[in-house]
Coordinates of C-alpha atoms and ligand atoms in Angstrom, one line a residue:
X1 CA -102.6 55.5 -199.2
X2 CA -99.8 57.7 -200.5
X3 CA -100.9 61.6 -201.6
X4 CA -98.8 64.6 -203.0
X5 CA -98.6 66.6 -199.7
X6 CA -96.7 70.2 -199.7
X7 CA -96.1 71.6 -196.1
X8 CA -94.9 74.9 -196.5
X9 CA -92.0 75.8 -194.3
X10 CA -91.3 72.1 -193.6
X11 CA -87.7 72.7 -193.2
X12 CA -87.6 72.9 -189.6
X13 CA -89.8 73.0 -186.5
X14 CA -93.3 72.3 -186.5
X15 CA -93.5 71.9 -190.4
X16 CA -90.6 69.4 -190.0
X17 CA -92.5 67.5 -188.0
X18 CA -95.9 67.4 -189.9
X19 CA -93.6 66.3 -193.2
X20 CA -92.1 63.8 -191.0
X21 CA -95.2 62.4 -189.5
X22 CA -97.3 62.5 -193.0
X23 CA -94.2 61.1 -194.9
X24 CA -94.1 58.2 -192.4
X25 CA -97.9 57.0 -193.1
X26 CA -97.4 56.4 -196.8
X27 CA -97.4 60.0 -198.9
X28 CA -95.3 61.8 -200.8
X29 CA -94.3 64.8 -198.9
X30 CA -92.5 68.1 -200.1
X31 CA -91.4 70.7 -198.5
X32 CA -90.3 74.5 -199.0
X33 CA -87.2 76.4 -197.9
X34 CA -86.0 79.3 -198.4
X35 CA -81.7 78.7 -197.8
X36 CA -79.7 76.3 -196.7
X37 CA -80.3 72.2 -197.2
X38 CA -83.7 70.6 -197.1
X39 CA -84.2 68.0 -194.8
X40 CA -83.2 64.7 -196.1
X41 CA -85.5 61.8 -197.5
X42 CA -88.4 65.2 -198.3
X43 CA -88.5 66.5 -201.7
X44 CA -87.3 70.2 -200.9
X45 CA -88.6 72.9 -202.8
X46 CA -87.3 76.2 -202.5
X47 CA -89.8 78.9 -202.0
X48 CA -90.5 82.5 -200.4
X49 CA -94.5 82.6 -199.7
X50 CA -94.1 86.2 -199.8
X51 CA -93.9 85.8 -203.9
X52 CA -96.1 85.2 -206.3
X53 CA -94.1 83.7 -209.1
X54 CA -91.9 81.5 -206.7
X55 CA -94.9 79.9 -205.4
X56 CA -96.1 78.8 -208.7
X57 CA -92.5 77.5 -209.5
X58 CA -92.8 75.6 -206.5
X59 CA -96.3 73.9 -207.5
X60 CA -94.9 73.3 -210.3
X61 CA -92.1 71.9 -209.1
X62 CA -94.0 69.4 -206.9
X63 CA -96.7 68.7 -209.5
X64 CA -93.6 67.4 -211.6
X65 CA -92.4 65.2 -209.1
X66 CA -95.2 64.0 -207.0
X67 CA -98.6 65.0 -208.8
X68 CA -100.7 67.9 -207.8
X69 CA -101.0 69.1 -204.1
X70 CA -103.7 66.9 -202.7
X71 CA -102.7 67.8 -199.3
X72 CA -101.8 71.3 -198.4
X73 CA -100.3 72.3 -194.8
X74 CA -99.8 76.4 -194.7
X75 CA -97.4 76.1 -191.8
X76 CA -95.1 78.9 -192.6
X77 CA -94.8 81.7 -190.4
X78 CA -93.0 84.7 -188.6
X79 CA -92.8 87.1 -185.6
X80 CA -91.7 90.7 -185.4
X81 CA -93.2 91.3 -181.9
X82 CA -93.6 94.9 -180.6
X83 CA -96.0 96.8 -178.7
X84 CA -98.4 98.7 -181.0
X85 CA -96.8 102.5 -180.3
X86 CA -93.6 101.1 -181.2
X87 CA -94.9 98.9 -184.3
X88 CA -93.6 100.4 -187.8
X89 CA -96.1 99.6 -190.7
X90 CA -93.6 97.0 -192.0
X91 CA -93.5 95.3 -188.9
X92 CA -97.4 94.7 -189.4
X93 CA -97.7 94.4 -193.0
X94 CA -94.8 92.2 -193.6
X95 CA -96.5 90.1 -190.8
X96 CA -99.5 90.0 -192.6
X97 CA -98.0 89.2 -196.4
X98 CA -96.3 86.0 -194.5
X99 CA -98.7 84.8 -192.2
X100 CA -101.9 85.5 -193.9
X101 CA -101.4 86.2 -197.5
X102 CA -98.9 83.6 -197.9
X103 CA -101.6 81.2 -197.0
X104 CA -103.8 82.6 -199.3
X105 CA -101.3 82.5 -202.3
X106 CA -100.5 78.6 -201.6
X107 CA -104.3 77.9 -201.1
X108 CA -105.7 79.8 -204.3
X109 CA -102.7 77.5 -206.2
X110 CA -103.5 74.5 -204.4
X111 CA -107.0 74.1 -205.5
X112 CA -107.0 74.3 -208.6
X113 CA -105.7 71.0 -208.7
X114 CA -107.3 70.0 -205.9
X115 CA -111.3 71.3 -207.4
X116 CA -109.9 69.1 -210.6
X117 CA -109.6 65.8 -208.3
X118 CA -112.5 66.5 -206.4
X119 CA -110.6 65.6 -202.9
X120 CA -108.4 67.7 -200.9
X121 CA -107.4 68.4 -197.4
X122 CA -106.2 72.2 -196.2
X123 CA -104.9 72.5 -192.8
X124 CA -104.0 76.2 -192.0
X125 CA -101.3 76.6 -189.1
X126 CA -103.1 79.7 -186.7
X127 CA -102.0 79.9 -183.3
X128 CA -103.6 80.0 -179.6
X129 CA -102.6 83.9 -180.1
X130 CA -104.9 84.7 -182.7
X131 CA -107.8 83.8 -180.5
X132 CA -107.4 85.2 -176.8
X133 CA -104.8 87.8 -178.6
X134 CA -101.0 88.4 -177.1
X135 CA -99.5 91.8 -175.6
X136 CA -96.9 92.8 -177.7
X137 CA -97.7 90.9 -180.8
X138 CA -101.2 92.9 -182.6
X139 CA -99.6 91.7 -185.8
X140 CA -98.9 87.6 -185.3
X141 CA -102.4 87.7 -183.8
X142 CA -104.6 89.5 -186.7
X143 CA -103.0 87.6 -189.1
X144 CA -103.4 84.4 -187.2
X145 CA -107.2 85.3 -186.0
X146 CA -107.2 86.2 -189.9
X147 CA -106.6 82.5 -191.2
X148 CA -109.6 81.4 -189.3
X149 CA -112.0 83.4 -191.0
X150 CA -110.2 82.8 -194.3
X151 CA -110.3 79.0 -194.0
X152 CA -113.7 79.4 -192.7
X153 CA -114.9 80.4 -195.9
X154 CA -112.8 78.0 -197.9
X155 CA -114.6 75.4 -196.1
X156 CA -117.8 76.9 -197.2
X157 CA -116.2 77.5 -201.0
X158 CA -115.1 74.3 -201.3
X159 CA -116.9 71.2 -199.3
X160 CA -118.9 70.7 -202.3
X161 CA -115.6 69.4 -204.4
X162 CA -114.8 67.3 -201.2
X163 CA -112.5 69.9 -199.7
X164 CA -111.5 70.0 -196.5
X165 CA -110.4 72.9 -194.5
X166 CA -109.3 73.3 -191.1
X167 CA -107.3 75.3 -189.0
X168 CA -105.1 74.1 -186.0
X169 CA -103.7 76.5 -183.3
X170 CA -100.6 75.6 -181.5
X171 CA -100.6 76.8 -178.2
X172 CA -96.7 77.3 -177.0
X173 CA -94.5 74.6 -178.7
X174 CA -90.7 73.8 -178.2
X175 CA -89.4 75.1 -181.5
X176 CA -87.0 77.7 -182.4
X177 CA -89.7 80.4 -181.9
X178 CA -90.0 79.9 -178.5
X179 CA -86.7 78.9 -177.3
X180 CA -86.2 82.5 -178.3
X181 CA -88.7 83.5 -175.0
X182 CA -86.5 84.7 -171.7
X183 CA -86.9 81.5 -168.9
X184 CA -89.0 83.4 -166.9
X185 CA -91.6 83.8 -169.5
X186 CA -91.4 80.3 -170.6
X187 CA -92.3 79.6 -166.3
X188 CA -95.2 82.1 -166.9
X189 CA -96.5 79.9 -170.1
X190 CA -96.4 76.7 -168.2
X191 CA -98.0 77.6 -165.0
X192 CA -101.2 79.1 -167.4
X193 CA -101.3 76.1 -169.3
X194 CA -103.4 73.1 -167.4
X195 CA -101.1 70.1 -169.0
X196 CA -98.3 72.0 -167.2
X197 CA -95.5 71.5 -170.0
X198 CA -94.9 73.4 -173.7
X199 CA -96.1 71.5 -176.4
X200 CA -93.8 69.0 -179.0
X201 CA -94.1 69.5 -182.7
X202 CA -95.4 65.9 -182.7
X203 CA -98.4 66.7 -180.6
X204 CA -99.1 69.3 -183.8
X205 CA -97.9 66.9 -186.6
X206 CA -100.6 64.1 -184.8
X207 CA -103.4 66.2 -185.4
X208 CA -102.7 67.6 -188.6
X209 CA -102.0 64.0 -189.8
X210 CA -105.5 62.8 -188.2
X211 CA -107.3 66.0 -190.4
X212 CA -105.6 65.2 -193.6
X213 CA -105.9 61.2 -193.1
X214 CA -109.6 59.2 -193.7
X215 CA -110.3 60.2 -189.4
X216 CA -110.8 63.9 -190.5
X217 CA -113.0 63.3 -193.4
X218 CA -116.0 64.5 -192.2
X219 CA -114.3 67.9 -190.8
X220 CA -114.0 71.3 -192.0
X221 CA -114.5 75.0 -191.3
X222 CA -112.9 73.8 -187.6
X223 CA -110.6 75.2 -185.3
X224 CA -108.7 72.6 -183.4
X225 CA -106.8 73.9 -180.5
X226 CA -103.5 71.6 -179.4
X227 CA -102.6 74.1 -176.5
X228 CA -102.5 71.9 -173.4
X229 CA -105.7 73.5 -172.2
X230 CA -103.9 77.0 -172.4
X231 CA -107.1 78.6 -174.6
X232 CA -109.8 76.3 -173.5
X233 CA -111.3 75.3 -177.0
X234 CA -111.0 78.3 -177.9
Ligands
NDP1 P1 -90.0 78.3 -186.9 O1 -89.6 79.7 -186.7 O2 -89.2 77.2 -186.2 O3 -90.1 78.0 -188.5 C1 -90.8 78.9 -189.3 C2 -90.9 78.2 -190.7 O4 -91.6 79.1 -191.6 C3 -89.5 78.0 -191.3 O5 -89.5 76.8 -192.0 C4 -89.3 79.2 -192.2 O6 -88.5 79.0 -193.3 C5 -90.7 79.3 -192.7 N1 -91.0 80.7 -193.3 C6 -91.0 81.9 -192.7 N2 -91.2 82.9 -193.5 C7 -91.3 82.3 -194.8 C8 -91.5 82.8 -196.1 N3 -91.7 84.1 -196.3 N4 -91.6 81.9 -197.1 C9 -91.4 80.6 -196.9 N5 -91.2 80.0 -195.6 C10 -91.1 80.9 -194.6 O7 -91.5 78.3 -186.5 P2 -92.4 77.1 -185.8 O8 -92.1 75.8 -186.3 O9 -92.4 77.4 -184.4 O10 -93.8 77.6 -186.3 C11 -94.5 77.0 -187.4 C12 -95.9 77.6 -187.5 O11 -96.6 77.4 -186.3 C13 -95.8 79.1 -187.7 O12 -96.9 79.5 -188.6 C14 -96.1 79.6 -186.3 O13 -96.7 80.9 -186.3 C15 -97.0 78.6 -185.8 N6 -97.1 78.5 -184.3 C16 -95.9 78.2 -183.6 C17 -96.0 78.1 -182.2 C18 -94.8 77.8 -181.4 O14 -95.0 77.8 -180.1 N7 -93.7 77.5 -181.9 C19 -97.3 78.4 -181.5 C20 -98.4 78.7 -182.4 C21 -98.3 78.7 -183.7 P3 -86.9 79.3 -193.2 O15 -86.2 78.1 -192.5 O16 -86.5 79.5 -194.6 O17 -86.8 80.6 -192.3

Protein backbone atom coordinates (compact mmCIF):
# COMPACT_ATOMS: atom_id res chain seq x y z
CA UNK A 1 0.00 0.00 0.00
CA UNK A 2 1.94 3.14 -0.78
CA UNK A 3 -0.27 6.74 -0.67
CA UNK A 4 0.80 10.43 -1.28
CA UNK A 5 1.00 11.47 2.48
CA UNK A 6 1.97 15.33 3.32
CA UNK A 7 2.74 15.92 7.13
CA UNK A 8 3.03 19.38 7.71
CA UNK A 9 5.97 20.42 9.77
CA UNK A 10 7.63 17.00 9.28
CA UNK A 11 10.94 18.43 9.61
CA UNK A 12 11.59 17.73 13.03
CA UNK A 13 9.95 16.41 16.22
CA UNK A 14 6.77 14.75 16.31
CA UNK A 15 6.04 15.41 12.49
CA UNK A 16 9.51 13.75 11.88
CA UNK A 17 8.42 11.00 13.38
CA UNK A 18 4.95 10.45 11.86
CA UNK A 19 6.90 10.92 8.23
CA UNK A 20 9.30 8.41 9.43
CA UNK A 21 6.92 5.86 10.68
CA UNK A 22 4.31 6.31 7.55
CA UNK A 23 7.35 6.34 5.09
CA UNK A 24 8.53 3.01 6.65
CA UNK A 25 5.10 1.12 5.85
CA UNK A 26 5.13 1.65 2.13
CA UNK A 27 3.88 5.54 1.26
CA UNK A 28 5.25 8.25 -0.25
CA UNK A 29 5.70 10.82 2.37
CA UNK A 30 6.47 14.74 2.02
CA UNK A 31 7.09 16.94 4.25
CA UNK A 32 7.17 20.95 4.84
CA UNK A 33 9.80 23.24 6.21
CA UNK A 34 10.14 26.41 6.44
CA UNK A 35 14.50 26.91 6.55
CA UNK A 36 17.23 24.90 6.70
CA UNK A 37 17.56 21.07 5.02
CA UNK A 38 14.75 18.65 4.93
CA UNK A 39 15.26 15.54 6.42
CA UNK A 40 16.75 13.07 4.18
CA UNK A 41 15.05 10.16 2.12
CA UNK A 42 11.32 12.67 2.58
CA UNK A 43 10.45 14.69 -0.22
CA UNK A 44 10.83 18.30 1.55
CA UNK A 45 8.55 20.90 0.57
CA UNK A 46 9.03 24.26 1.75
CA UNK A 47 6.15 25.87 3.21
CA UNK A 48 4.81 28.58 5.82
CA UNK A 49 1.08 27.40 6.83
CA UNK A 50 0.52 30.89 7.72
CA UNK A 51 0.22 31.60 3.72
CA UNK A 52 -2.17 31.14 1.45
CA UNK A 53 -0.24 30.99 -1.87
CA UNK A 54 2.69 28.94 -0.39
CA UNK A 55 0.42 26.27 0.66
CA UNK A 56 -0.91 25.83 -2.79
CA UNK A 57 2.71 25.83 -4.12
CA UNK A 58 3.33 23.22 -1.87
CA UNK A 59 0.23 20.96 -3.03
CA UNK A 60 1.32 21.46 -5.95
CA UNK A 61 4.50 20.65 -5.41
CA UNK A 62 3.66 17.27 -3.94
CA UNK A 63 0.79 16.56 -6.42
CA UNK A 64 3.86 16.72 -9.05
CA UNK A 65 5.85 14.39 -7.38
CA UNK A 66 3.79 11.90 -5.56
CA UNK A 67 -0.02 12.41 -6.68
CA UNK A 68 -2.53 14.21 -4.76
CA UNK A 69 -2.58 14.25 -0.87
CA UNK A 70 -4.40 11.09 0.07
CA UNK A 71 -3.11 11.33 3.52
CA UNK A 72 -3.00 14.53 5.35
CA UNK A 73 -1.22 15.02 8.97
CA UNK A 74 -1.78 18.89 10.13
CA UNK A 75 1.08 18.56 12.67
CA UNK A 76 2.47 21.97 12.55
CA UNK A 77 2.33 24.10 15.46
CA UNK A 78 3.61 26.87 17.90
CA UNK A 79 3.67 28.33 21.48
CA UNK A 80 3.87 31.96 22.60
CA UNK A 81 2.86 31.20 26.26
CA UNK A 82 1.78 34.04 28.59
CA UNK A 83 -0.66 34.69 31.10
CA UNK A 84 -3.78 36.31 29.63
CA UNK A 85 -3.11 40.11 31.32
CA UNK A 86 0.16 39.96 29.85
CA UNK A 87 -0.99 38.30 26.33
CA UNK A 88 -0.70 41.02 23.33
CA UNK A 89 -3.28 40.35 20.53
CA UNK A 90 -0.47 38.96 18.33
CA UNK A 91 0.54 36.63 20.77
CA UNK A 92 -3.16 35.10 20.38
CA UNK A 93 -3.85 35.66 16.90
CA UNK A 94 -0.63 34.61 15.46
CA UNK A 95 -1.38 31.47 17.66
CA UNK A 96 -4.45 31.02 16.17
CA UNK A 97 -3.46 31.63 12.19
CA UNK A 98 -0.73 28.70 12.87
CA UNK A 99 -2.37 26.35 14.97
CA UNK A 100 -5.90 26.51 13.78
CA UNK A 101 -6.12 28.28 10.56
CA UNK A 102 -3.13 26.68 9.17
CA UNK A 103 -5.03 23.44 9.55
CA UNK A 104 -7.80 24.72 7.93
CA UNK A 105 -5.84 26.15 4.86
CA UNK A 106 -3.98 22.55 4.30
CA UNK A 107 -7.37 20.71 4.85
CA UNK A 108 -9.69 22.94 2.50
CA UNK A 109 -6.52 22.13 -0.21
CA UNK A 110 -6.31 18.64 0.70
CA UNK A 111 -9.71 17.60 -0.27
CA UNK A 112 -10.20 18.55 -3.10
CA UNK A 113 -8.22 15.91 -4.25
CA UNK A 114 -9.06 13.79 -1.80
CA UNK A 115 -13.47 14.26 -2.49
CA UNK A 116 -12.11 13.52 -6.35
CA UNK A 117 -10.59 9.91 -5.09
CA UNK A 118 -13.29 9.24 -2.87
CA UNK A 119 -10.69 8.04 0.00
CA UNK A 120 -8.80 10.09 2.41
CA UNK A 121 -7.52 10.09 5.82
CA UNK A 122 -7.04 13.67 8.06
CA UNK A 123 -5.41 13.35 11.20
CA UNK A 124 -5.35 16.86 13.00
CA UNK A 125 -2.42 17.17 15.66
CA UNK A 126 -4.47 18.94 18.98
CA UNK A 127 -2.96 18.58 22.20
CA UNK A 128 -3.95 17.25 25.90
CA UNK A 129 -4.06 21.21 26.50
CA UNK A 130 -6.89 22.02 24.44
CA UNK A 131 -9.11 19.81 26.52
CA UNK A 132 -8.45 20.23 30.35
CA UNK A 133 -6.86 23.88 29.21
CA UNK A 134 -3.18 25.04 30.60
CA UNK A 135 -2.34 28.22 32.91
CA UNK A 136 -0.41 30.42 30.96
CA UNK A 137 -1.18 29.26 27.48
CA UNK A 138 -5.31 30.60 26.64
CA UNK A 139 -3.94 30.80 23.14
CA UNK A 140 -2.19 27.05 22.37
CA UNK A 141 -5.37 25.79 24.11
CA UNK A 142 -8.33 27.58 22.02
CA UNK A 143 -6.71 26.87 19.04
CA UNK A 144 -5.99 23.31 19.92
CA UNK A 145 -9.69 22.85 21.65
CA UNK A 146 -10.54 24.68 18.19
CA UNK A 147 -9.24 21.78 15.84
CA UNK A 148 -11.52 19.37 17.52
CA UNK A 149 -14.60 21.04 16.70
CA UNK A 150 -13.19 21.77 13.26
CA UNK A 151 -12.34 18.16 12.43
CA UNK A 152 -15.45 17.25 14.05
CA UNK A 153 -17.36 18.71 11.39
CA UNK A 154 -15.10 17.62 8.63
CA UNK A 155 -15.92 14.23 9.74
CA UNK A 156 -19.51 14.96 9.30
CA UNK A 157 -18.65 17.05 5.75
CA UNK A 158 -16.90 14.45 4.42
CA UNK A 159 -17.53 10.53 5.53
CA UNK A 160 -19.82 10.32 2.75
CA UNK A 161 -16.68 10.59 0.11
CA UNK A 162 -14.90 7.98 2.51
CA UNK A 163 -13.06 10.66 4.49
CA UNK A 164 -11.70 10.23 7.53
CA UNK A 165 -11.00 12.67 10.19
CA UNK A 166 -9.50 12.46 13.48
CA UNK A 167 -7.81 14.29 15.89
CA UNK A 168 -4.99 13.05 18.20
CA UNK A 169 -3.80 14.92 21.38
CA UNK A 170 -0.27 14.50 22.60
CA UNK A 171 -0.08 14.76 26.13
CA UNK A 172 3.71 15.96 27.10
CA UNK A 173 6.22 14.50 24.52
CA UNK A 174 10.09 14.67 24.48
CA UNK A 175 10.55 17.11 21.61
CA UNK A 176 12.06 20.48 21.31
CA UNK A 177 8.87 22.12 22.74
CA UNK A 178 9.20 20.62 25.94
CA UNK A 179 12.87 20.32 26.52
CA UNK A 180 12.26 24.03 26.60
CA UNK A 181 10.16 23.42 30.15
CA UNK A 182 12.50 24.26 33.45
CA UNK A 183 13.22 20.49 35.30
CA UNK A 184 11.10 21.13 37.95
CA UNK A 185 8.10 21.44 35.76
CA UNK A 186 8.98 18.58 33.63
CA UNK A 187 8.95 16.50 37.59
CA UNK A 188 5.47 18.19 38.05
CA UNK A 189 4.30 16.60 34.44
CA UNK A 190 5.51 13.22 35.27
CA UNK A 191 4.19 12.76 38.73
CA UNK A 192 0.36 13.85 37.09
CA UNK A 193 0.80 11.57 34.42
CA UNK A 194 -0.19 7.73 35.55
CA UNK A 195 2.44 6.01 32.99
CA UNK A 196 4.93 8.12 34.99
CA UNK A 197 7.35 9.10 31.97
CA UNK A 198 6.93 11.99 28.97
CA UNK A 199 5.75 10.62 25.91
CA UNK A 200 8.25 9.64 22.54
CA UNK A 201 7.23 11.02 19.19
CA UNK A 202 6.84 7.34 18.18
CA UNK A 203 4.09 6.65 20.64
CA UNK A 204 2.35 9.66 18.43
CA UNK A 205 3.67 8.50 15.01
CA UNK A 206 2.00 4.71 16.12
CA UNK A 207 -1.27 6.01 16.32
CA UNK A 208 -1.49 8.35 13.63
CA UNK A 209 -0.05 5.51 11.40
CA UNK A 210 -2.92 3.05 12.79
CA UNK A 211 -5.74 6.07 11.80
CA UNK A 212 -4.37 6.63 8.34
CA UNK A 213 -3.65 2.73 7.73
CA UNK A 214 -6.79 0.03 6.88
CA UNK A 215 -7.06 -0.36 11.30
CA UNK A 216 -8.62 3.23 11.37
CA UNK A 217 -10.94 2.76 8.60
CA UNK A 218 -13.96 2.72 10.36
CA UNK A 219 -12.96 6.02 12.58
CA UNK A 220 -13.64 9.49 12.36
CA UNK A 221 -14.96 12.67 14.16
CA UNK A 222 -12.56 10.96 17.22
CA UNK A 223 -10.32 12.29 19.64
CA UNK A 224 -7.60 9.98 20.49
CA UNK A 225 -5.63 10.91 23.50
CA UNK A 226 -1.82 9.42 23.60
CA UNK A 227 -1.06 11.22 27.10
CA UNK A 228 -0.03 8.44 29.42
CA UNK A 229 -3.29 8.70 31.19
CA UNK A 230 -2.45 12.49 31.97
CA UNK A 231 -6.25 13.65 30.57
CA UNK A 232 -8.05 10.52 31.17
CA UNK A 233 -9.84 10.04 27.65
CA UNK A 234 -10.42 13.12 27.64
P1 LIG B 1 8.36 21.36 17.43
O1 LIG B 1 8.40 22.72 18.04
O2 LIG B 1 9.47 20.40 17.69
O3 LIG B 1 8.11 21.47 15.85
C1 LIG B 1 7.09 22.30 15.35
C2 LIG B 1 6.96 22.04 13.87
O4 LIG B 1 5.95 22.90 13.35
C3 LIG B 1 8.26 22.35 13.13
O5 LIG B 1 8.41 21.44 12.09
C4 LIG B 1 7.98 23.74 12.58
O6 LIG B 1 8.70 24.05 11.42
C5 LIG B 1 6.51 23.63 12.26
N1 LIG B 1 5.88 24.93 12.11
C6 LIG B 1 5.64 25.87 13.06
N2 LIG B 1 5.05 26.95 12.53
C7 LIG B 1 4.91 26.71 11.20
C8 LIG B 1 4.40 27.44 10.11
N3 LIG B 1 3.89 28.68 10.25
N4 LIG B 1 4.43 26.87 8.88
C9 LIG B 1 4.94 25.64 8.70
N5 LIG B 1 5.45 24.90 9.69
C10 LIG B 1 5.44 25.43 10.93
O7 LIG B 1 6.97 20.78 17.92
P2 LIG B 1 6.52 19.30 18.31
O8 LIG B 1 7.09 18.31 17.39
O9 LIG B 1 6.70 19.17 19.75
O10 LIG B 1 4.95 19.46 18.06
C11 LIG B 1 4.30 19.06 16.88
C12 LIG B 1 2.81 19.24 17.08
O11 LIG B 1 2.39 18.50 18.23
C13 LIG B 1 2.43 20.70 17.35
O12 LIG B 1 1.20 20.99 16.72
C14 LIG B 1 2.27 20.73 18.86
O13 LIG B 1 1.39 21.74 19.26
C15 LIG B 1 1.72 19.35 19.13
N6 LIG B 1 1.94 18.89 20.50
C16 LIG B 1 3.19 18.75 21.03
C17 LIG B 1 3.35 18.30 22.31
C18 LIG B 1 4.68 18.09 22.93
O14 LIG B 1 4.73 17.71 24.10
N7 LIG B 1 5.79 18.28 22.25
C19 LIG B 1 2.19 17.99 23.15
C20 LIG B 1 0.93 18.16 22.50
C21 LIG B 1 0.82 18.59 21.22
P3 LIG B 1 10.15 24.80 11.49
O15 LIG B 1 11.17 23.73 11.73
O16 LIG B 1 10.25 25.45 10.18
O17 LIG B 1 10.06 25.76 12.66
Amino acid sequence: MSRSVLVTGGNRGIGLAIARELAAGGDDVAVTYRSGEPPEGLLGVRCDITDTAQVDAAFKEVEEAQGPVEVLVANAGVTKDQLLALMSEDDFSSVLDTNLTGSFRVAKRAVRGMMRKRFGRIVLISSVVGLLGSGGQANYAASKAGLVGFGRSLARELGSRNITVNVVAPGFIETDMTAALPEDRQAEIKKNVPLGRLGSTDDIAKTVSFLAGPGGGYVTGAVIPVDGGLGMGH
